[in-house]
Each structure stands twice: as structure tokens, then as C-alpha cells.
Amino acid sequence: MLIEHYDLEVTTPPCEPGAERFNAIARFTVDISEVLPYLNATWKGAIYDHENHFLTWRGSGRTITVWPHEIAVSNLEDREEATQVVEQLVERINSTWERRTEIEPSTVKRQRLKALDIYKLLPGTNCKACGQPTCFIFASKLAVKEVDVEQCTPLFTDEYTEKREKLLALLEAAA
């Protein structure tokens, strides 16, 4: 087991005094730098900076960053959720470390998705079928994984086959 113990600090974002959402930082004494390339290989959508030793992943409306001696998580509801999310992350990191002989490590630095690149590949009808008021808002949310591409139902019709294939390839390359 790589991370056996950590100290958890739960705070409100310093830029938002009185915020109703919280951030969490789990600090540990063990250096987990060696697991980062394995996490990069297995965490779909992670952005890894090998030179500076950190990995960032966005999903479910939150940002998770892993450094050699800490994990930071944003947009948490309360201390209970912070404890639960951090515990799941520690388990995932430990599990990845235990399976490292089965994983090809990766130091590839993926690029973040850009809303405009996604928008250009959407139908552009602003039909609201996805639940968003415009295609650009949908693209912005898709770029940070707050929505799924499948929510854009017109994209999955024959009329938009070419755009769909390009968008799915773009999403896969960034993930």
C-alpha cells in the first residue's frame, strides 16, 4: 500500500468567502511521484505534467489534482463528502500502485479540450435537446465533463455522422 495515512483539511475556497461548497486537501508523508505516470495511463482525461510532477483530472463538476505529497479536490458539498471522495481517491491510487506491473506508464501530456473546438463539431442548431440553452454552452460543459456527448441527440443522426466521428475522436484523444 502506497498511501497508508493522510491528514485531511476541508476549507472554503479563499476566493469565495462564505461559499457553500468546499475544497479538500489530503496531505501525506510518503512521496507518490512514482505512481503518477501509472495514474496518467489509467485515469481517462487526466492531464499530467511529468516535469512538474502533478496530475489534474476534471469530472463530476470538480477538479482533482495529485502532487507527490498531497491530493486537492474542489467543489465538495461538505466534510462528509470530502472524506468519502478523498478515501475513494486514495484507494484508487493504492490500487493503481499495486497493479503497476500490469500497466504501461505514460508521461504523455494531453491537451485540455477547448469549448470552441467542440462547438465547431456540434450541429449548431441550439435545439436544447441536450438540456442546455445553446450549443456553445453544451460545448463548454462538455469540455469540462459536466455533460456527456450522448446528450446531444441530433449529433447521433445520419445527418451529422462526419461531425460526430470527428468529435468522438477529439474527445478520445483528449481523454
C-alpha positions in Angstrom: 0.0 0.0 0.0 1.4 3.3 -1.1 -0.7 5.8 1.0 -1.4 4.4 4.4 -2.2 7.6 6.3 -3.1 11.2 5.4 -4.3 14.3 7.1 -7.4 15.9 5.7 -8.1 19.6 5.6 -11.5 20.9 4.4 -11.8 24.6 3.6 -14.0 27.1 1.7 -12.3 28.5 -1.4 -10.2 31.5 -0.4 -11.6 33.5 -3.4 -15.2 32.9 -2.2 -15.7 33.7 1.5 -18.9 32.2 2.7 -19.1 29.7 -0.2 -21.5 26.8 0.2 -19.0 24.4 -1.5 -15.7 23.2 -0.1 -12.2 22.2 -1.1 -10.2 19.4 0.5 -6.5 18.7 0.7 -5.2 15.4 1.8 -1.5 15.5 2.9 0.7 12.5 3.4 4.4 12.0 4.2 5.1 9.3 1.5 6.2 10.6 -1.9 3.9 9.2 -4.6 5.7 10.7 -7.6 6.3 7.2 -9.0 2.6 6.4 -9.3 1.7 9.5 -11.3 2.7 8.0 -14.8 0.5 5.0 -14.0 -2.4 7.2 -13.0 -1.9 9.1 -16.2 -2.1 5.9 -18.2 -5.3 4.8 -16.4 -7.3 7.9 -15.5 -9.2 8.8 -18.7 -9.0 12.5 -19.3 -6.2 13.3 -16.9 -3.6 16.0 -17.7 -0.2 15.0 -16.5 2.8 17.4 -16.2 5.7 15.0 -15.8 8.3 17.8 -15.5 6.5 19.4 -12.5 5.1 16.2 -11.0 1.4 16.8 -10.9 -1.7 15.3 -12.5 -5.1 17.0 -12.8 -8.4 15.4 -13.6 -11.8 17.1 -14.1 -15.1 15.3 -13.8 -18.4 15.4 -11.9 -18.1 19.2 -11.6 -14.9 19.0 -9.6 -11.2 19.3 -10.2 -8.8 16.8 -8.6 -5.0 17.5 -8.6 -2.5 14.9 -7.3 1.0 16.1 -6.3 3.8 14.0 -4.7 2.7 14.7 -1.2 -1.0 15.8 -1.5 -4.3 15.5 -3.2 -6.6 18.5 -3.7 -10.3 18.2 -4.6 -12.6 21.1 -5.3 -16.4 21.6 -5.3 -17.4 19.4 -2.4 -20.7 19.6 -0.6 -19.5 19.1 3.0 -16.8 17.4 5.1 -18.5 14.0 4.8 -18.4 14.2 1.0 -14.8 15.4 1.2 -13.8 12.4 3.4 -15.6 10.0 1.1 -14.2 11.4 -2.2 -10.6 11.5 -0.8 -10.9 8.0 0.6 -12.0 6.7 -2.9 -9.1 8.6 -4.5 -6.6 7.1 -2.0 -8.0 3.6 -2.7 -7.7 4.2 -6.5 -4.1 5.4 -6.2 -3.2 2.5 -4.0 -4.9 0.0 -6.3 -3.1 1.5 -9.3 0.2 1.2 -7.5 -0.5 -2.4 -6.6 -1.3 -3.2 -10.3 1.6 -1.2 -11.7 3.3 -4.3 -13.2 0.2 -4.7 -15.4 0.1 -1.1 -16.6 2.3 0.7 -19.2 3.2 4.0 -17.5 2.6 7.2 -19.6 4.3 10.6 -19.4 2.3 11.9 -22.4 0.8 15.4 -21.7 -2.7 15.5 -23.1 -4.2 18.8 -24.2 -7.3 20.2 -22.5 -10.4 20.2 -24.6 -11.4 23.7 -25.8 -15.1 24.6 -26.0 -14.7 26.3 -29.4 -13.2 23.2 -31.0 -16.1 21.1 -29.6 -18.7 23.7 -30.7 -17.5 23.6 -34.3 -18.3 19.9 -34.4 -21.8 20.2 -32.9 -24.9 20.5 -35.1 -25.2 24.2 -34.1 -29.0 24.2 -34.0 -29.4 25.4 -30.4 -32.3 22.9 -30.2 -32.0 22.4 -26.5 -32.4 18.6 -26.8 -29.3 18.3 -24.6 -30.9 20.3 -21.8 -28.7 23.4 -22.4 -29.9 26.7 -23.9 -27.3 26.8 -26.7 -24.8 24.5 -28.4 -21.9 26.7 -27.1 -23.0 26.2 -23.5 -23.2 22.5 -24.2 -19.7 22.6 -25.7 -18.4 24.5 -22.7 -19.8 21.9 -20.3 -18.6 19.0 -22.4 -15.1 20.4 -22.3 -15.0 20.1 -18.5 -17.0 16.9 -18.4 -20.2 18.3 -16.8 -22.3 16.7 -19.6 -22.0 13.7 -21.8 -21.7 13.9 -25.6 -24.6 11.4 -25.9 -26.9 14.2 -24.6 -26.7 15.9 -28.0 -29.2 13.6 -29.7 -29.1 15.4 -33.1 -25.4 14.6 -33.3 -26.2 10.9 -33.4 -28.4 11.1 -36.5 -27.1 10.2 -40.0 -27.1 13.9 -41.0 -24.1 14.6 -38.6 -22.1 11.4 -39.0 -18.9 13.1 -40.1 -19.1 15.7 -37.3 -19.9 13.0 -34.7 -16.9 10.9 -35.8 -14.5 13.9 -35.6 -15.9 15.0 -32.2 -15.7 11.5 -30.7 -12.1 11.2 -32.0 -11.3 14.6 -30.4 -12.8 13.5 -27.1 -10.9 10.3 -27.2 -7.6 12.0 -28.0 -8.0 14.4 -25.1 -9.1 11.6 -22.7 
